[in-house]
Amino acid sequence: MSKHDDRIRDASFGAAALVRRALPPRTLAPSTAISLVAKPSAIAAVAPAAYASITPVAKIPIGPITSSGKVTAPVTSTGRVNIPSIPSSSMKVPIAEAPAPIAIAAIEKGADTAVQQMVNTMRTSPDMNVKNGSGFVPPTGGGAEDPPPADMGPQAPLPSPSAQDESTDSSAWTPPDEPVRQPAASPPVPSTAMVKSTDSLAAVKSTDSAAPQSFWSKLLALFGFGKKAAPAATVHGEDNLQSMVESVVRRARNGDQNAMALIALVRDNAKKGHPKAQETFALLNEYVRCNPVGGSHMGYEPDYVALTQAAGGARWNGDPDYVALTQAVDARWGGEYADAVALSHGPLLTNPRIRALLARFNGAQQHAIVFGIEHPTSQHKGHAVRIGRILGHARRLQAVRHRMPLSHFDPMVGWELGE
Amino acid sequence: MIVLPLVILALAGTAGIAKSKRDNKQVDPRTQAERQVIYETALNTCKDPAKLRTMAQAFREQGLIAEADMLCKRAALQELPQEVKDARREAFRKGMASTDQAAVLSLANAFHSEGATGAAENLRKYAAGLTSAEEKTHEQA
């Protein structure tokens, strides 16, 4: 081994400690909660008049939200929202449907003791009112988190911390007097063969004609693939078939694969000559022709559709933040950082402006956007998180121009330039 | 008499061949990759001027002059006068506020030549974002 190799080996060993450490990303450093209100004395030295609006604000009117839509902790007074960790799965816009009976039935099974306790409390205390479809009100002093319901309509109001008290709403749900019934078994996936009237699909059964059928069994019965629902059930008549057709098409457009499979099944059986299927297929075609999908949203995630609709709403309302929204949402060109650069040259992204933007989205999207703002280098997928990252980058760029310490922007840049 | 020039020519030829062999000596790719990792790690993480100078010396001895010079410049960044540091910070802020892509890129190159590779990279990324944003604006128009 030559002397030169020895020297380079020594240098390598000396630098081994450097190599062993994980290489920090050379892109923008992880966010350290950049706040435009940090160090007001430094800002005031050169603050333009317009920047005086960046003052500490009291609260952002949203708080940490559990997956069931409940606010479980008050908002911090610094204006920062404590965000729980967001799972890696993409944020999904809740489908605009009422919670399926099967969902409530699944919850009533008592997935865990906390849920069972709540169910028992409701059944034994008829005075405690629970808003149907918006999740369970946790028992006082309880600490268990609500299990996520299967469906949660976006129209459900975002509960404020004060809403956790028992309400005296006269229209609230009250528990039934009869004991807990076992929910009807969910129907199996129907075969593609032609289905006869009564004896087939034996798995779709109820012990008595008065027992309630699940949503899918009713749907299948409508399309002629199962037993007809009992007369007491709500599913009969042309009007209800039309509403079912609308529901199936809407679900399919939102990405519900069960709905897509059902439409395909109806199509196949209509081709084979099944009269009920042909009637239903005609209704499906009529509805699709009369209600086309707006824009080129096919293939996009459901939350992208909702976000572009929100952006469109901002435009039609003459909202000046439309530019910010559309530039953030429409990511076909340039990528996230290009959008952030464009946004940063617009109006100052102060906390009130961010709050105004967040007000156009629902709870889960607000959550995801705030997470993206505070973690602009995160890799979570989803358009709402993407919007948040773009806003976060844009705020940091604006803060750099307005005398924020460069070490907050990028520690290495701060060191290089002598901070 | 005739032999002497031939001897001189033979010696010159031998020296030339030896020099070309030495110049064409291929560095082991693995060693080259290790050196690259060490260099980039030093640029991205090392803030100790003494360590930077030690590594610069090692790189210089291996004939990697450009890398050695860059490490020396980075080691000297902290020893600049305060007014120079203030001026550079102000220039960086103005660069990040500018909409002139060419000016931002020239500023980035200037920072890179002075050893401030992090500032240069951020400015280049910003300039690329300016370009993409302009293209997007033209498309929408």
XYZ file of C-alpha atoms in Angstrom:
560
model
C 0.000 0.000 0.000
C 1.554 3.284 -1.012
C 2.124 6.246 1.222
C -0.449 8.217 -0.715
C -3.049 5.564 -0.128
C -2.232 5.660 3.561
C -2.820 9.387 3.678
C -6.123 9.146 1.893
C -7.140 6.260 4.115
C -6.362 8.361 7.189
C -8.410 11.186 5.801
C -11.193 8.741 5.038
C -11.161 7.379 8.576
C -11.147 10.896 9.911
C -14.166 11.648 7.779
C -15.857 8.356 8.534
C -17.779 9.973 11.340
C -19.177 12.375 8.803
C -20.049 9.628 6.378
C -21.772 7.535 9.010
C -24.217 10.288 9.759
C -27.214 10.396 7.561
C -26.872 12.883 4.780
C -29.310 15.694 5.332
C -31.469 16.614 2.405
C -30.047 19.357 0.291
C -33.443 20.683 -0.432
C -35.188 23.028 1.871
C -34.560 21.994 5.403
C -37.331 20.426 7.457
C -39.671 23.031 8.671
C -39.054 24.379 12.117
C -42.468 25.943 12.333
C -41.715 29.031 10.368
C -43.881 31.762 11.683
C -44.175 35.159 10.189
C -44.677 36.525 13.653
C -41.307 35.334 14.945
C -39.029 38.009 16.379
C -41.140 41.039 15.798
C -38.258 43.324 16.739
C -36.195 42.105 13.817
C -39.107 42.394 11.472
C -40.045 45.848 12.690
C -36.632 47.168 11.729
C -37.404 46.956 8.029
C -41.044 45.980 8.018
C -43.042 47.596 5.298
C -46.408 48.950 6.225
C -48.190 46.015 4.650
C -46.294 43.640 6.839
C -47.778 45.145 9.964
C -50.754 42.857 9.461
C -48.613 39.906 10.453
C -49.308 39.957 14.153
C -49.876 37.150 16.588
C -53.378 35.939 16.161
C -55.487 34.335 18.819
C -56.751 31.127 17.384
C -57.293 29.334 14.200
C -60.926 28.174 14.341
C -60.101 24.553 13.837
C -58.557 22.117 16.179
C -57.077 18.663 16.079
C -59.714 16.385 14.733
C -59.953 12.702 15.264
C -60.644 10.424 12.356
C -64.305 10.371 13.331
C -64.589 14.101 13.009
C -64.602 15.017 16.689
C -62.532 17.808 18.155
C -60.946 16.391 21.251
C -58.652 19.147 22.387
C -58.824 22.898 22.422
C -56.927 24.994 19.951
C -53.617 26.361 21.167
C -53.353 30.018 21.805
C -50.337 30.521 19.548
C -52.433 29.949 16.468
C -50.643 26.708 15.719
C -52.686 23.616 15.388
C -51.460 20.412 16.959
C -51.753 17.907 14.192
C -51.892 14.202 14.948
C -50.019 11.961 12.609
C -51.733 11.417 9.320
C -51.689 7.884 7.968
C -49.937 7.257 4.706
C -53.163 6.474 2.894
C -54.507 9.311 0.833
C -57.093 11.614 2.254
C -60.482 10.657 0.902
C -63.434 12.946 0.611
C -66.314 11.366 2.443
C -69.042 10.295 0.107
C -72.121 12.473 0.270
C -74.346 9.716 1.566
C -75.921 8.953 4.889
C -74.094 6.384 6.976
C -74.979 2.928 5.775
C -76.952 0.790 8.174
C -74.236 -1.803 7.959
C -71.788 0.753 9.339
C -73.923 1.423 12.372
C -74.434 -2.301 12.765
C -70.706 -2.888 12.687
C -70.188 -0.259 15.338
C -72.943 -1.743 17.455
C -71.086 -5.025 17.445
C -68.704 -3.384 19.856
C -65.327 -3.373 18.218
C -63.780 -2.448 21.481
C -64.867 -1.993 25.035
C -65.046 1.780 24.733
C -67.504 1.551 21.863
C -69.545 -1.066 23.654
C -69.587 1.118 26.734
C -70.913 4.009 24.719
C -73.560 1.823 23.096
C -74.657 0.523 26.467
C -74.738 4.019 27.872
C -76.974 5.153 25.049
C -79.310 2.242 25.376
C -79.693 2.593 29.116
C -79.857 6.378 29.221
C -82.438 7.568 26.736
C -81.931 11.155 27.860
C -78.471 11.255 26.305
C -79.016 12.435 22.749
C -76.651 11.576 19.987
C -76.620 13.214 16.592
C -77.188 10.487 14.097
C -74.502 10.133 11.488
C -71.940 12.416 13.066
C -70.269 9.873 15.307
C -70.672 9.002 18.949
C -70.414 11.516 21.703
C -67.715 10.172 23.966
C -68.696 9.546 27.561
C -67.667 12.207 30.001
C -64.223 11.582 31.336
C -63.597 8.882 28.788
C -60.354 8.862 26.966
C -60.900 6.339 24.249
C -60.951 7.662 20.753
C -64.024 7.107 18.609
C -63.709 4.395 16.011
C -64.042 5.740 12.510
C -67.463 5.231 10.999
C -67.589 3.666 7.569
C -69.194 6.678 5.972
C -69.319 10.210 7.145
C -71.105 12.768 5.058
C -69.245 15.949 4.346
C -72.376 17.836 5.234
C -72.058 16.773 8.843
C -71.219 19.917 10.784
C -67.749 20.146 12.247
C -68.357 19.794 15.961
C -66.852 22.414 18.166
C -65.551 21.530 21.610
C -68.736 22.889 23.140
C -70.821 20.435 21.093
C -69.552 17.534 23.145
C -72.046 18.382 25.851
C -75.345 16.631 25.863
C -77.690 18.441 23.587
C -81.373 18.817 24.095
C -82.220 18.793 20.431
C -85.697 17.443 20.083
C -84.880 15.757 16.782
C -81.954 13.788 18.175
C -81.870 10.031 17.929
C -83.153 8.044 20.844
C -82.328 4.394 21.350
C -84.997 1.798 20.562
C -86.673 -0.162 23.322
C -86.067 -3.633 21.876
C -82.870 -5.442 22.699
C -79.845 -5.402 20.467
C -80.398 -7.348 17.270
C -77.723 -9.017 15.288
C -77.275 -7.153 12.034
C -78.205 -8.903 8.834
C -75.330 -10.664 7.134
C -73.894 -8.722 4.259
C -74.678 -10.349 0.938
C -71.927 -12.120 -0.920
C -70.722 -10.829 -4.251
C -73.364 -11.993 -6.714
C -72.380 -14.203 -9.567
C -72.615 -13.066 -13.124
C -75.080 -15.798 -14.027
C -78.705 -14.962 -14.531
C -80.416 -14.977 -11.235
C -83.814 -16.448 -10.650
C -86.373 -15.001 -8.425
C -86.559 -16.489 -4.974
C -84.432 -19.568 -4.314
C -81.076 -18.303 -5.470
C -78.719 -16.200 -3.415
C -79.553 -18.155 -0.322
C -76.898 -16.270 1.569
C -79.092 -13.197 1.366
C -81.507 -14.180 4.074
C -83.214 -12.686 6.984
C -84.800 -14.713 9.762
C -88.127 -13.013 9.386
C -89.687 -10.836 6.766
C -89.726 -7.882 9.109
C -85.963 -8.014 9.711
C -84.197 -5.048 8.085
C -82.083 -5.747 5.044
C -78.647 -4.267 4.473
C -78.132 -1.534 1.914
C -76.488 -3.846 -0.604
C -79.153 -6.501 -0.290
C -81.781 -3.895 -1.006
C -79.777 -2.659 -3.943
C -79.380 -6.130 -5.339
C -83.081 -6.805 -4.840
C -83.845 -3.684 -6.829
C -81.748 -4.880 -9.706
C -83.329 -8.292 -9.568
C -80.441 -10.196 -8.073
C -81.877 -11.104 -4.719
C -85.029 -11.483 -2.708
C -87.369 -8.623 -2.976
C -87.414 -6.491 0.108
C -90.282 -6.830 2.537
C -93.176 -4.447 2.005
C -92.236 -2.557 5.119
C -88.866 -1.787 3.604
C -88.376 1.484 1.868
C -87.128 0.122 -1.430
C -89.849 -0.082 -4.033
C -91.209 1.980 -6.857
C -89.735 3.757 -9.781
C -88.710 6.830 -7.811
C -86.591 4.828 -5.459
C -84.971 2.927 -8.310
C -84.034 6.247 -9.842
C -82.485 7.440 -6.627
C -80.599 4.176 -6.335
C -79.308 4.581 -9.881
C -78.114 8.087 -9.069
C -76.441 6.850 -5.939
C -74.655 4.034 -7.742
C -73.408 6.308 -10.519
C -72.241 8.905 -8.035
C -70.425 6.288 -5.996
C -68.792 4.876 -9.104
C -67.595 8.315 -10.148
C -66.115 8.795 -6.694
C -64.154 5.572 -7.084
C -66.361 3.037 -5.308
C -65.359 -0.247 -6.874
C -68.445 -2.039 -5.603
C -70.595 0.405 -7.484
C -68.496 -0.050 -10.596
C -68.842 -3.810 -10.319
C -72.571 -3.481 -9.923
C -72.863 -1.371 -13.046
C -70.801 -3.898 -14.967
C -73.009 -6.688 -13.675
C -76.151 -4.866 -14.743
C -74.654 -4.303 -18.174
C -73.726 -7.950 -18.623
C -77.137 -9.211 -17.547
C -78.881 -6.654 -19.708
C -76.979 -8.013 -22.686
C -78.165 -11.481 -21.767
C -81.755 -10.316 -21.853
C -82.685 -10.046 -18.198
C -85.670 -7.696 -18.217
C -85.028 -6.041 -14.854
C -81.387 -5.550 -15.709
C -82.311 -4.040 -19.067
C -84.657 -1.593 -17.401
C -82.045 -0.646 -14.871
C -79.341 -0.336 -17.504
C -81.534 2.019 -19.461
C -81.961 4.168 -16.388
C -78.220 4.141 -15.807
C -77.508 5.251 -19.369
C -80.130 7.945 -19.182
C -78.724 9.315 -15.955
C -75.134 9.245 -17.197
C -76.105 11.020 -20.422
C -78.080 13.680 -18.637
C -75.482 14.215 -15.906
C -72.041 14.206 -17.482
C -68.917 14.516 -15.406
C -67.696 18.113 -15.349
C -64.185 18.679 -16.642
C -61.466 16.094 -17.032
C -61.498 14.621 -13.581
C -61.626 11.011 -14.682
C -58.896 9.045 -13.050
C -58.158 11.606 -10.368
C -58.592 10.970 -6.718
C -61.898 12.082 -5.255
C -60.321 14.772 -3.129
C -58.842 16.366 -6.271
C -62.343 16.761 -7.616
C -63.515 18.388 -4.416
C -60.488 20.654 -4.317
C -60.935 21.860 -7.887
C -64.582 22.452 -7.154
C -63.546 24.524 -4.175
C -61.183 26.479 -6.419
C -63.922 26.977 -8.964
C -66.215 28.222 -6.241
C -63.621 30.731 -5.177
C -63.377 32.026 -8.748
C -67.072 32.446 -9.172
C -67.296 34.202 -5.857
C -64.680 36.690 -6.977
C -62.341 35.588 -4.244
C -58.819 36.953 -4.673
C -57.433 33.755 -3.221
C -58.697 31.874 -6.279
C -55.315 32.391 -7.892
C -53.602 30.884 -4.898
C -55.976 27.950 -4.817
C -55.871 27.122 -8.489
C -52.126 27.496 -8.680
C -51.804 25.191 -5.732
C -54.260 22.616 -6.987
C -53.384 22.543 -10.667
C -50.078 20.797 -10.538
C -49.840 19.734 -14.140
C -46.921 22.066 -14.792
C -43.769 22.718 -12.875
C -44.345 20.768 -9.736
C -44.863 21.864 -6.197
C -41.916 24.204 -5.866
C -42.820 26.118 -9.003
C -46.303 26.636 -7.598
C -44.764 27.795 -4.350
C -42.548 30.297 -6.167
C -45.540 31.696 -8.021
C -47.586 31.890 -4.826
C -44.785 33.601 -2.957
C -44.936 36.558 -5.340
C -48.589 37.056 -4.578
C -50.204 38.462 -1.469
C -48.539 37.796 1.836
C -49.629 34.438 3.184
C -50.489 35.621 6.641
C -52.329 33.529 9.199
C -55.710 35.203 8.487
C -55.278 34.518 4.804
C -54.414 30.903 5.462
C -57.482 30.597 7.671
C -59.639 32.045 4.913
C -58.243 29.482 2.488
C -58.807 26.639 4.938
C -62.430 27.647 5.411
C -63.140 26.424 1.873
C -62.255 22.851 2.711
C -63.768 20.249 4.958
C -62.268 19.030 8.200
C -60.050 16.253 6.911
C -58.713 18.445 4.122
C -58.009 21.285 6.541
C -56.096 18.864 8.684
C -54.053 17.646 5.764
C -53.335 21.153 4.498
C -52.107 22.356 7.876
C -49.915 19.266 8.131
C -48.419 20.061 4.741
C -47.778 23.682 5.750
C -45.876 22.602 8.844
C -44.016 19.782 7.063
C -43.181 21.085 3.583
C -40.664 18.324 2.982
C -43.015 15.496 3.878
C -43.681 12.779 1.358
C -47.314 12.087 2.206
C -49.503 11.636 -0.804
C -52.740 13.397 -1.435
C -53.730 16.670 -2.985
C -54.637 18.343 0.287
C -51.204 17.647 1.741
C -49.719 18.861 -1.520
C -51.569 22.138 -1.188
C -50.217 22.447 2.327
C -46.655 21.821 1.189
C -46.960 24.429 -1.524
C -48.330 26.951 0.949
C -45.565 26.064 3.395
C -42.819 26.593 0.823
C -44.386 29.854 -0.310
C -44.566 31.176 3.256
C -40.919 30.326 3.829
C -39.887 32.127 0.649
C -41.815 35.199 1.723
C -40.291 35.015 5.187
C -36.774 34.913 3.746
C -37.446 38.133 1.844
C -38.757 39.749 4.991
C -35.731 39.339 7.222
C -36.360 35.906 8.677
C -33.050 34.406 9.913
C -31.574 32.358 7.103
C -30.748 29.516 9.472
C -34.503 28.965 9.856
C -34.798 28.689 6.094
C -31.803 26.376 5.669
C -29.230 25.772 8.430
C -26.388 25.320 5.964
C -27.242 28.541 4.150
C -27.226 30.342 7.479
C -23.778 28.972 8.276
C -22.371 29.775 4.861
C -23.563 33.355 4.988
C -22.228 33.973 8.468
C -25.271 33.859 10.730
C 28.315 11.145 -33.023
C 25.335 9.688 -34.749
C 24.570 7.478 -31.763
C 24.250 10.382 -29.307
C 21.110 11.924 -30.865
C 19.565 8.493 -31.094
C 20.205 7.927 -27.401
C 18.681 11.278 -26.559
C 15.653 10.502 -28.666
C 15.257 7.116 -27.011
C 15.435 8.597 -23.542
C 12.918 11.297 -24.416
C 10.573 8.723 -25.853
C 10.806 6.547 -22.789
C 10.083 9.483 -20.490
C 7.101 10.438 -22.583
C 5.696 6.955 -22.505
C 6.151 6.778 -18.741
C 4.432 10.128 -18.275
C 1.477 9.146 -20.428
C 1.125 5.902 -18.533
C 1.129 7.810 -15.278
C -1.415 10.289 -16.580
C -3.726 7.587 -17.892
C -3.703 5.671 -14.665
C -7.356 4.801 -13.944
C -8.652 5.312 -10.442
C -10.581 2.426 -9.043
C -14.283 3.253 -9.492
C -15.003 2.214 -5.940
C -12.359 4.579 -4.618
C -13.666 7.318 -6.840
C -17.170 6.805 -5.506
C -15.939 6.842 -1.928
C -14.092 10.075 -2.504
C -17.207 11.594 -4.050
C -19.286 10.601 -1.027
C -16.709 12.038 1.334
C -16.568 15.257 -0.648
C -20.331 15.704 -0.778
C -20.709 14.855 2.882
C -18.076 17.408 3.757
C -19.873 20.027 1.700
C -23.294 19.258 3.152
C -22.531 18.702 6.804
C -19.071 19.756 7.901
C -18.902 23.162 9.552
C -15.497 22.848 11.222
C -12.881 24.851 9.273
C -10.030 22.730 10.611
C -11.591 19.525 9.342
C -12.372 21.144 6.032
C -8.738 22.196 5.605
C -7.476 18.742 6.532
C -9.696 17.157 3.958
C -8.730 19.784 1.416
C -5.094 18.851 1.925
C -5.866 15.173 1.429
C -7.795 15.850 -1.752
C -5.000 18.062 -3.072
C -2.466 15.332 -2.541
C -4.606 13.018 -4.604
C -4.657 15.500 -7.425
C -8.263 16.581 -6.899
C -7.455 20.273 -7.037
C -10.949 21.593 -7.691
C -12.435 19.768 -4.726
C -9.579 20.857 -2.505
C -10.017 24.492 -3.485
C -13.738 24.340 -2.808
C -13.183 22.889 0.648
C -10.619 25.595 1.403
C -13.059 28.288 0.341
C -15.740 26.863 2.581
C -13.297 26.802 5.473
C -12.594 30.490 4.869
C -16.267 31.531 4.842
C -16.394 32.033 8.583
C -13.308 34.217 8.544
C -14.743 36.869 6.277
C -15.304 40.388 7.598
C -18.717 41.100 9.059
C -19.613 43.640 6.377
C -18.906 41.076 3.678
C -21.160 38.560 5.420
C -23.924 41.154 5.725
C -23.624 42.045 2.068
C -23.808 38.392 1.037
C -26.893 37.794 3.158
C -28.557 40.811 1.624
C -27.653 39.590 -1.844
C -29.164 36.180 -1.095
C -32.414 37.731 0.099
C -32.608 39.901 -2.981
C -31.918 36.928 -5.169
C -34.749 34.960 -3.575
C -37.068 37.906 -4.177
C -36.073 38.518 -7.777
C -38.105 37.449 -10.801
C -35.172 37.669 -13.214
C -34.109 34.110 -13.781
C -30.826 35.007 -15.439
C -29.818 37.297 -12.610
C -30.675 34.671 -10.039
C -28.600 32.067 -11.867
C -25.599 34.381 -12.145
C -25.874 35.097 -8.431
C -26.010 31.363 -7.775
C -22.845 30.836 -9.803
C -21.132 33.612 -7.887
C -22.028 32.031 -4.575
C -20.821 28.656 -5.828
C -17.474 30.080 -6.893
C -17.068 31.492 -3.387
C -17.736 28.157 -1.740
C -21.328 28.813 -0.603
C -22.738 25.762 -2.340
C -25.884 25.572 -0.212
C -26.903 29.115 -1.042
C -26.108 28.451 -4.687
C -28.265 25.357 -4.771
C -31.231 27.125 -3.202
C -30.923 29.958 -5.699
C -30.758 27.536 -8.618
C -33.822 25.726 -7.368
C -35.608 29.040 -7.059
C -34.579 30.005 -10.601
C -35.908 26.689 -11.906
C -39.168 27.399 -10.122
C -39.320 30.823 -11.787
C -38.900 29.206 -15.176
C -41.633 26.653 -14.561
C -43.967 29.297 -13.193
C -43.449 31.455 -16.289
C -44.132 28.515 -18.582
C -47.284 27.766 -16.682
C -48.437 31.363 -16.975
C -47.901 31.312 -20.738
C -49.807 28.050 -21.061
C -52.731 29.391 -19.107
C -52.765 32.567 -21.197
